[in-house]
Amino acid sequence: GENVEQHPSTLSVQEGDSAVIKCTYSDSASNYFPWYKQELGKRPQLIIDIRSNVGEKKDQRIAVTLNKTAKHFSLHITETQPEDSAVYFCAASRRGYQKVTFGIGTKLQVIP
Amino acid sequence: DGGITQSPKYLFRKEGQNVTLSCEQNLNHDAMYWYRQDPGQGLRLIYYSQIVNDFQKGDIAEGYSVSREKKESFPLTVTSAQKNPTAFYLCASSISTGEYGYTFGSGTRLTVV
């Protein structure tokens, strides 16, 4: 089955700096890679996703990049703000497959 | 709750009791899921359902049961066979399985007393 590794497990950055979270996956057939943000005590929310037919996708201060050859994808947050502090989960899945595989999560702390 | 509602928000269970967690969605999604979240362990899949009257075990199904009698509803029962049920339980739904994002409910925090 699919295996998704995520790192780092914790990340502290100064407000205004950039943050990068990286994930690798094992199943070369995976073609959908969502990212979820979970604030303390709340539900995870989908913040951005990318499909295997594109290499990069941006939405304001967040972007995701995908390298299919190396089987890794990354979340980039620029100009970080205190409200970006949360746990971020990457995931991988593929067409026709019932389950999504999540990474272990990265706890991001933005220091004012 | 963004179209998917979990209740109750907090639940306390005595040893040996079965309890049922409710999950209802009005998003017209076919697929529904139950995850368990423990500190430092990410999201672990308990059960999932692709369509009405069908469901499959996830990675940690022992001690849990589900039903999917209606498209909108996917209740989870935590049975007395689940030896360590204290956790945060999240229900999710998606348009279908595979390459679609999830909408999560707000969660139920279950505590054994």
PDB file of C-alpha atoms in Angstrom:
ATOM      1  CA  GLY A   1       0.000   0.000   0.000  1.00  0.00           C
ATOM      2  CA  GLU A   2       0.850   3.666  -0.103  1.00  0.00           C
ATOM      3  CA  ASN A   3       3.242   5.126   2.457  1.00  0.00           C
ATOM      4  CA  VAL A   4       3.553   8.870   3.019  1.00  0.00           C
ATOM      5  CA  GLU A   5       6.439  10.322   5.012  1.00  0.00           C
ATOM      6  CA  GLN A   6       6.288  13.907   6.204  1.00  0.00           C
ATOM      7  CA  HIS A   7       8.961  16.122   7.705  1.00  0.00           C
ATOM      8  CA  PRO A   8       9.780  17.982   9.766  1.00  0.00           C
ATOM      9  CA  SER A   9       7.478  16.962  12.608  1.00  0.00           C
ATOM     10  CA  THR A  10       7.799  20.424  14.177  1.00  0.00           C
ATOM     11  CA  LEU A  11       8.810  23.728  12.639  1.00  0.00           C
ATOM     12  CA  SER A  12       9.268  27.142  14.233  1.00  0.00           C
ATOM     13  CA  VAL A  13       9.665  30.267  12.115  1.00  0.00           C
ATOM     14  CA  GLN A  14       9.697  33.983  12.773  1.00  0.00           C
ATOM     15  CA  GLU A  15       6.694  35.935  11.582  1.00  0.00           C
ATOM     16  CA  GLY A  16       7.270  37.057   8.007  1.00  0.00           C
ATOM     17  CA  ASP A  17       9.648  34.215   7.161  1.00  0.00           C
ATOM     18  CA  SER A  18       8.821  31.321   4.847  1.00  0.00           C
ATOM     19  CA  ALA A  19       7.970  27.774   5.925  1.00  0.00           C
ATOM     20  CA  VAL A  20       8.431  24.598   3.878  1.00  0.00           C
ATOM     21  CA  ILE A  21       6.996  21.171   4.697  1.00  0.00           C
ATOM     22  CA  LYS A  22       8.016  18.158   2.633  1.00  0.00           C
ATOM     23  CA  CYS A  23       6.350  14.816   1.935  1.00  0.00           C
ATOM     24  CA  THR A  24       7.401  11.744   0.015  1.00  0.00           C
ATOM     25  CA  TYR A  25       5.148   8.973  -1.238  1.00  0.00           C
ATOM     26  CA  SER A  26       5.807   5.420  -2.330  1.00  0.00           C
ATOM     27  CA  ASP A  27       3.066   4.546  -4.846  1.00  0.00           C
ATOM     28  CA  SER A  28       3.928   5.908  -8.276  1.00  0.00           C
ATOM     29  CA  ALA A  29       0.242   5.535  -9.253  1.00  0.00           C
ATOM     30  CA  SER A  30      -0.820   8.201  -6.735  1.00  0.00           C
ATOM     31  CA  ASN A  31      -2.128  11.245  -8.575  1.00  0.00           C
ATOM     32  CA  TYR A  32      -3.854  13.466  -6.024  1.00  0.00           C
ATOM     33  CA  PHE A  33      -2.059  15.278  -3.200  1.00  0.00           C
ATOM     34  CA  PRO A  34      -4.092  17.408  -0.774  1.00  0.00           C
ATOM     35  CA  TRP A  35      -2.865  19.444   2.183  1.00  0.00           C
ATOM     36  CA  TYR A  36      -4.916  19.990   5.335  1.00  0.00           C
ATOM     37  CA  LYS A  37      -4.524  22.542   8.121  1.00  0.00           C
ATOM     38  CA  GLN A  38      -5.722  21.723  11.624  1.00  0.00           C
ATOM     39  CA  GLU A  39      -5.804  24.443  14.246  1.00  0.00           C
ATOM     40  CA  LEU A  40      -5.714  23.396  17.878  1.00  0.00           C
ATOM     41  CA  GLY A  41      -8.880  21.537  18.885  1.00  0.00           C
ATOM     42  CA  LYS A  42     -10.509  22.032  15.499  1.00  0.00           C
ATOM     43  CA  ARG A  43     -11.207  19.961  12.426  1.00  0.00           C
ATOM     44  CA  PRO A  44      -8.715  19.608   9.561  1.00  0.00           C
ATOM     45  CA  GLN A  45      -9.520  21.807   6.577  1.00  0.00           C
ATOM     46  CA  LEU A  46      -8.373  21.383   2.992  1.00  0.00           C
ATOM     47  CA  ILE A  47      -6.171  24.350   2.105  1.00  0.00           C
ATOM     48  CA  ILE A  48      -4.708  23.370  -1.256  1.00  0.00           C
ATOM     49  CA  ASP A  49      -4.343  20.327  -3.458  1.00  0.00           C
ATOM     50  CA  ILE A  50      -2.450  19.328  -6.575  1.00  0.00           C
ATOM     51  CA  ARG A  51      -2.934  16.665  -9.189  1.00  0.00           C
ATOM     52  CA  SER A  52      -0.180  14.824 -10.982  1.00  0.00           C
ATOM     53  CA  ASN A  53      -0.681  16.627 -14.279  1.00  0.00           C
ATOM     54  CA  VAL A  54       0.733  19.884 -12.862  1.00  0.00           C
ATOM     55  CA  GLY A  55       3.995  20.692 -11.135  1.00  0.00           C
ATOM     56  CA  GLU A  56       2.999  23.692  -9.053  1.00  0.00           C
ATOM     57  CA  LYS A  57      -0.102  25.404  -7.739  1.00  0.00           C
ATOM     58  CA  LYS A  58      -0.396  28.678  -5.838  1.00  0.00           C
ATOM     59  CA  ASP A  59      -3.110  30.298  -3.771  1.00  0.00           C
ATOM     60  CA  GLN A  60      -2.096  33.643  -2.292  1.00  0.00           C
ATOM     61  CA  ARG A  61       0.632  32.930   0.286  1.00  0.00           C
ATOM     62  CA  ILE A  62       0.589  29.157  -0.052  1.00  0.00           C
ATOM     63  CA  ALA A  63       1.933  27.000  -2.847  1.00  0.00           C
ATOM     64  CA  VAL A  64       2.444  23.318  -3.448  1.00  0.00           C
ATOM     65  CA  THR A  65       5.049  21.755  -5.714  1.00  0.00           C
ATOM     66  CA  LEU A  66       5.124  18.205  -7.026  1.00  0.00           C
ATOM     67  CA  ASN A  67       8.058  16.201  -8.364  1.00  0.00           C
ATOM     68  CA  LYS A  68       6.641  12.977  -9.807  1.00  0.00           C
ATOM     69  CA  THR A  69      10.012  11.563 -10.712  1.00  0.00           C
ATOM     70  CA  ALA A  70      11.309  11.857  -7.168  1.00  0.00           C
ATOM     71  CA  LYS A  71       7.872  11.143  -5.695  1.00  0.00           C
ATOM     72  CA  HIS A  72       7.832  14.091  -3.375  1.00  0.00           C
ATOM     73  CA  PHE A  73       5.688  17.168  -2.888  1.00  0.00           C
ATOM     74  CA  SER A  74       6.050  20.221  -0.690  1.00  0.00           C
ATOM     75  CA  LEU A  75       3.962  22.953   0.901  1.00  0.00           C
ATOM     76  CA  HIS A  76       5.395  26.467   0.887  1.00  0.00           C
ATOM     77  CA  ILE A  77       3.984  29.250   3.039  1.00  0.00           C
ATOM     78  CA  THR A  78       5.408  32.726   2.468  1.00  0.00           C
ATOM     79  CA  GLU A  79       5.186  35.789   4.727  1.00  0.00           C
ATOM     80  CA  THR A  80       4.034  33.649   7.626  1.00  0.00           C
ATOM     81  CA  GLN A  81       1.596  35.077  10.164  1.00  0.00           C
ATOM     82  CA  PRO A  82       0.678  33.923  13.693  1.00  0.00           C
ATOM     83  CA  GLU A  83      -2.630  32.552  12.365  1.00  0.00           C
ATOM     84  CA  ASP A  84      -0.651  30.120  10.227  1.00  0.00           C
ATOM     85  CA  SER A  85       0.281  28.285  13.440  1.00  0.00           C
ATOM     86  CA  ALA A  86      -1.348  24.841  13.185  1.00  0.00           C
ATOM     87  CA  VAL A  87      -0.679  21.219  12.335  1.00  0.00           C
ATOM     88  CA  TYR A  88      -0.389  20.569   8.608  1.00  0.00           C
ATOM     89  CA  PHE A  89      -1.059  17.149   7.068  1.00  0.00           C
ATOM     90  CA  CYS A  90      -0.090  16.023   3.597  1.00  0.00           C
ATOM     91  CA  ALA A  91      -1.870  13.120   1.910  1.00  0.00           C
ATOM     92  CA  ALA A  92      -1.805  11.013  -1.229  1.00  0.00           C
ATOM     93  CA  SER A  93      -4.427   9.040  -3.120  1.00  0.00           C
ATOM     94  CA  ARG A  94      -5.261   7.858  -6.623  1.00  0.00           C
ATOM     95  CA  ARG A  95      -8.200   7.414  -8.917  1.00  0.00           C
ATOM     96  CA  GLY A  96     -10.300   4.402  -8.055  1.00  0.00           C
ATOM     97  CA  TYR A  97      -8.545   3.786  -4.752  1.00  0.00           C
ATOM     98  CA  GLN A  98     -10.718   3.932  -1.684  1.00  0.00           C
ATOM     99  CA  LYS A  99      -8.303   5.255   0.894  1.00  0.00           C
ATOM    100  CA  VAL A 100      -6.291   8.402   1.328  1.00  0.00           C
ATOM    101  CA  THR A 101      -2.945   7.984   3.090  1.00  0.00           C
ATOM    102  CA  PHE A 102      -1.997  10.816   5.438  1.00  0.00           C
ATOM    103  CA  GLY A 103       1.390  11.928   6.620  1.00  0.00           C
ATOM    104  CA  ILE A 104       2.059  12.129  10.350  1.00  0.00           C
ATOM    105  CA  GLY A 105       1.628  15.904  10.450  1.00  0.00           C
ATOM    106  CA  THR A 106       3.872  18.945  10.982  1.00  0.00           C
ATOM    107  CA  LYS A 107       3.280  21.309  13.862  1.00  0.00           C
ATOM    108  CA  LEU A 108       4.094  24.814  12.629  1.00  0.00           C
ATOM    109  CA  GLN A 109       4.662  27.591  15.130  1.00  0.00           C
ATOM    110  CA  VAL A 110       4.951  31.155  13.886  1.00  0.00           C
ATOM    111  CA  ILE A 111       6.670  33.344  16.457  1.00  0.00           C
ATOM    112  CA  PRO A 112       5.490  36.981  16.488  1.00  0.00           C
TER     113      PRO A 112
ATOM    114  CA  ASP B   1     -20.113  22.912  10.349  1.00  0.00           C
ATOM    115  CA  GLY B   2     -19.540  23.266   6.626  1.00  0.00           C
ATOM    116  CA  GLY B   3     -22.193  20.676   5.725  1.00  0.00           C
ATOM    117  CA  ILE B   4     -21.016  17.839   7.965  1.00  0.00           C
ATOM    118  CA  THR B   5     -22.171  17.644  11.564  1.00  0.00           C
ATOM    119  CA  GLN B   6     -20.819  15.481  14.345  1.00  0.00           C
ATOM    120  CA  SER B   7     -22.481  15.052  17.698  1.00  0.00           C
ATOM    121  CA  PRO B   8     -21.956  15.157  20.545  1.00  0.00           C
ATOM    122  CA  LYS B   9     -18.878  17.354  20.822  1.00  0.00           C
ATOM    123  CA  TYR B  10     -17.843  15.698  24.102  1.00  0.00           C
ATOM    124  CA  LEU B  11     -18.791  12.204  25.237  1.00  0.00           C
ATOM    125  CA  PHE B  12     -17.959  10.299  28.382  1.00  0.00           C
ATOM    126  CA  ARG B  13     -18.140   6.536  28.495  1.00  0.00           C
ATOM    127  CA  LYS B  14     -18.047   4.192  31.423  1.00  0.00           C
ATOM    128  CA  GLU B  15     -16.071   0.989  31.259  1.00  0.00           C
ATOM    129  CA  GLY B  16     -18.032  -1.751  29.468  1.00  0.00           C
ATOM    130  CA  GLN B  17     -20.439   0.601  27.710  1.00  0.00           C
ATOM    131  CA  ASN B  18     -21.081   0.945  23.995  1.00  0.00           C
ATOM    132  CA  VAL B  19     -21.456   4.482  22.706  1.00  0.00           C
ATOM    133  CA  THR B  20     -22.514   5.805  19.310  1.00  0.00           C
ATOM    134  CA  LEU B  21     -21.083   8.872  17.623  1.00  0.00           C
ATOM    135  CA  SER B  22     -23.258  10.619  15.096  1.00  0.00           C
ATOM    136  CA  CYS B  23     -22.131  11.942  11.699  1.00  0.00           C
ATOM    137  CA  GLU B  24     -24.530  13.621   9.260  1.00  0.00           C
ATOM    138  CA  GLN B  25     -23.718  15.395   5.989  1.00  0.00           C
ATOM    139  CA  ASN B  26     -25.858  17.414   3.590  1.00  0.00           C
ATOM    140  CA  LEU B  27     -23.222  17.723   0.862  1.00  0.00           C
ATOM    141  CA  ASN B  28     -24.630  14.867  -1.237  1.00  0.00           C
ATOM    142  CA  HIS B  29     -21.269  13.117  -0.913  1.00  0.00           C
ATOM    143  CA  ASP B  30     -21.117   9.402  -1.681  1.00  0.00           C
ATOM    144  CA  ALA B  31     -18.086   8.554   0.450  1.00  0.00           C
ATOM    145  CA  MET B  32     -17.802   8.871   4.231  1.00  0.00           C
ATOM    146  CA  TYR B  33     -15.000   8.066   6.644  1.00  0.00           C
ATOM    147  CA  TRP B  34     -14.192   7.766  10.330  1.00  0.00           C
ATOM    148  CA  TYR B  35     -10.751   8.662  11.664  1.00  0.00           C
ATOM    149  CA  ARG B  36      -9.258   8.477  15.108  1.00  0.00           C
ATOM    150  CA  GLN B  37      -6.722  11.080  16.191  1.00  0.00           C
ATOM    151  CA  ASP B  38      -4.369  10.599  19.119  1.00  0.00           C
ATOM    152  CA  PRO B  39      -1.630  13.060  20.101  1.00  0.00           C
ATOM    153  CA  GLY B  40       1.405  12.629  17.870  1.00  0.00           C
ATOM    154  CA  GLN B  41      -0.171   9.847  15.801  1.00  0.00           C
ATOM    155  CA  GLY B  42      -1.816  11.683  12.954  1.00  0.00           C
ATOM    156  CA  LEU B  43      -5.052  10.424  11.444  1.00  0.00           C
ATOM    157  CA  ARG B  44      -5.832   6.721  11.525  1.00  0.00           C
ATOM    158  CA  LEU B  45      -8.662   5.288   9.434  1.00  0.00           C
ATOM    159  CA  ILE B  46     -11.283   3.257  11.299  1.00  0.00           C
ATOM    160  CA  TYR B  47     -13.974   2.587   8.659  1.00  0.00           C
ATOM    161  CA  TYR B  48     -15.035   4.008   5.329  1.00  0.00           C
ATOM    162  CA  SER B  49     -18.052   3.741   3.075  1.00  0.00           C
ATOM    163  CA  GLN B  50     -18.188   4.381  -0.638  1.00  0.00           C
ATOM    164  CA  ILE B  51     -21.962   4.047  -1.038  1.00  0.00           C
ATOM    165  CA  VAL B  52     -25.091   3.323   0.956  1.00  0.00           C
ATOM    166  CA  ASN B  53     -25.268  -0.136   2.535  1.00  0.00           C
ATOM    167  CA  ASP B  54     -21.565  -0.737   1.964  1.00  0.00           C
ATOM    168  CA  PHE B  55     -18.611  -0.117   4.247  1.00  0.00           C
ATOM    169  CA  GLN B  56     -15.059  -1.397   4.650  1.00  0.00           C
ATOM    170  CA  LYS B  57     -12.644  -1.763   7.534  1.00  0.00           C
ATOM    171  CA  GLY B  58      -9.802   0.671   7.752  1.00  0.00           C
ATOM    172  CA  ASP B  59      -6.491   0.245   9.523  1.00  0.00           C
ATOM    173  CA  ILE B  60      -7.798   0.133  13.118  1.00  0.00           C
ATOM    174  CA  ALA B  61     -11.348  -1.282  12.915  1.00  0.00           C
ATOM    175  CA  GLU B  62     -11.160  -3.621  15.914  1.00  0.00           C
ATOM    176  CA  GLY B  63     -13.623  -2.630  18.631  1.00  0.00           C
ATOM    177  CA  TYR B  64     -15.646  -0.372  16.326  1.00  0.00           C
ATOM    178  CA  SER B  65     -18.737  -0.851  14.158  1.00  0.00           C
ATOM    179  CA  VAL B  66     -20.565   1.313  11.626  1.00  0.00           C
ATOM    180  CA  SER B  67     -23.680   1.373   9.477  1.00  0.00           C
ATOM    181  CA  ARG B  68     -24.598   3.253   6.306  1.00  0.00           C
ATOM    182  CA  GLU B  69     -28.366   2.985   5.907  1.00  0.00           C
ATOM    183  CA  LYS B  70     -28.736   6.476   4.462  1.00  0.00           C
ATOM    184  CA  LYS B  71     -26.441   8.477   2.226  1.00  0.00           C
ATOM    185  CA  GLU B  72     -26.415  11.331   4.726  1.00  0.00           C
ATOM    186  CA  SER B  73     -25.558   9.343   7.843  1.00  0.00           C
ATOM    187  CA  PHE B  74     -22.581   7.243   8.958  1.00  0.00           C
ATOM    188  CA  PRO B  75     -22.741   6.563  12.723  1.00  0.00           C
ATOM    189  CA  LEU B  76     -19.809   4.982  14.554  1.00  0.00           C
ATOM    190  CA  THR B  77     -20.295   2.709  17.565  1.00  0.00           C
ATOM    191  CA  VAL B  78     -17.390   2.332  19.959  1.00  0.00           C
ATOM    192  CA  THR B  79     -17.939  -1.025  21.612  1.00  0.00           C
ATOM    193  CA  SER B  80     -16.710  -2.340  24.948  1.00  0.00           C
ATOM    194  CA  ALA B  81     -14.195  -4.414  22.968  1.00  0.00           C
ATOM    195  CA  GLN B  82     -12.231  -1.238  22.197  1.00  0.00           C
ATOM    196  CA  LYS B  83      -9.779  -1.213  25.075  1.00  0.00           C
ATOM    197  CA  ASN B  84      -8.412   2.275  24.651  1.00  0.00           C
ATOM    198  CA  PRO B  85     -11.231   4.413  23.257  1.00  0.00           C
ATOM    199  CA  THR B  86     -10.205   7.785  24.661  1.00  0.00           C
ATOM    200  CA  ALA B  87      -9.427   9.879  21.573  1.00  0.00           C
ATOM    201  CA  PHE B  88     -10.637  12.577  19.213  1.00  0.00           C
ATOM    202  CA  TYR B  89     -12.884  11.112  16.498  1.00  0.00           C
ATOM    203  CA  LEU B  90     -13.282  12.796  13.140  1.00  0.00           C
ATOM    204  CA  CYS B  91     -15.858  12.037  10.499  1.00  0.00           C
ATOM    205  CA  ALA B  92     -15.230  13.108   6.904  1.00  0.00           C
ATOM    206  CA  SER B  93     -16.954  12.938   3.564  1.00  0.00           C
ATOM    207  CA  SER B  94     -15.945  13.353  -0.078  1.00  0.00           C
ATOM    208  CA  ILE B  95     -17.668  13.393  -3.458  1.00  0.00           C
ATOM    209  CA  SER B  96     -16.276   9.934  -4.090  1.00  0.00           C
ATOM    210  CA  THR B  97     -13.251   7.903  -3.151  1.00  0.00           C
ATOM    211  CA  GLY B  98      -9.890   8.492  -4.759  1.00  0.00           C
ATOM    212  CA  GLU B  99      -8.831  11.888  -6.033  1.00  0.00           C
ATOM    213  CA  TYR B 100     -11.167  14.156  -4.086  1.00  0.00           C
ATOM    214  CA  GLY B 101     -10.614  16.266  -1.011  1.00  0.00           C
ATOM    215  CA  TYR B 102     -12.281  15.634   2.296  1.00  0.00           C
ATOM    216  CA  THR B 103     -14.680  17.778   4.290  1.00  0.00           C
ATOM    217  CA  PHE B 104     -14.269  17.024   7.976  1.00  0.00           C
ATOM    218  CA  GLY B 105     -16.738  17.362  10.802  1.00  0.00           C
ATOM    219  CA  SER B 106     -15.801  19.249  13.952  1.00  0.00           C
ATOM    220  CA  GLY B 107     -15.040  16.063  15.856  1.00  0.00           C
ATOM    221  CA  THR B 108     -16.153  14.230  18.986  1.00  0.00           C
ATOM    222  CA  ARG B 109     -13.843  13.946  21.969  1.00  0.00           C
ATOM    223  CA  LEU B 110     -14.525  10.649  23.731  1.00  0.00           C
ATOM    224  CA  THR B 111     -13.265  10.058  27.249  1.00  0.00           C
ATOM    225  CA  VAL B 112     -13.511   6.885  29.302  1.00  0.00           C
ATOM    226  CA  VAL B 113     -14.375   7.559  32.936  1.00  0.00           C
TER     227      VAL B 113
END
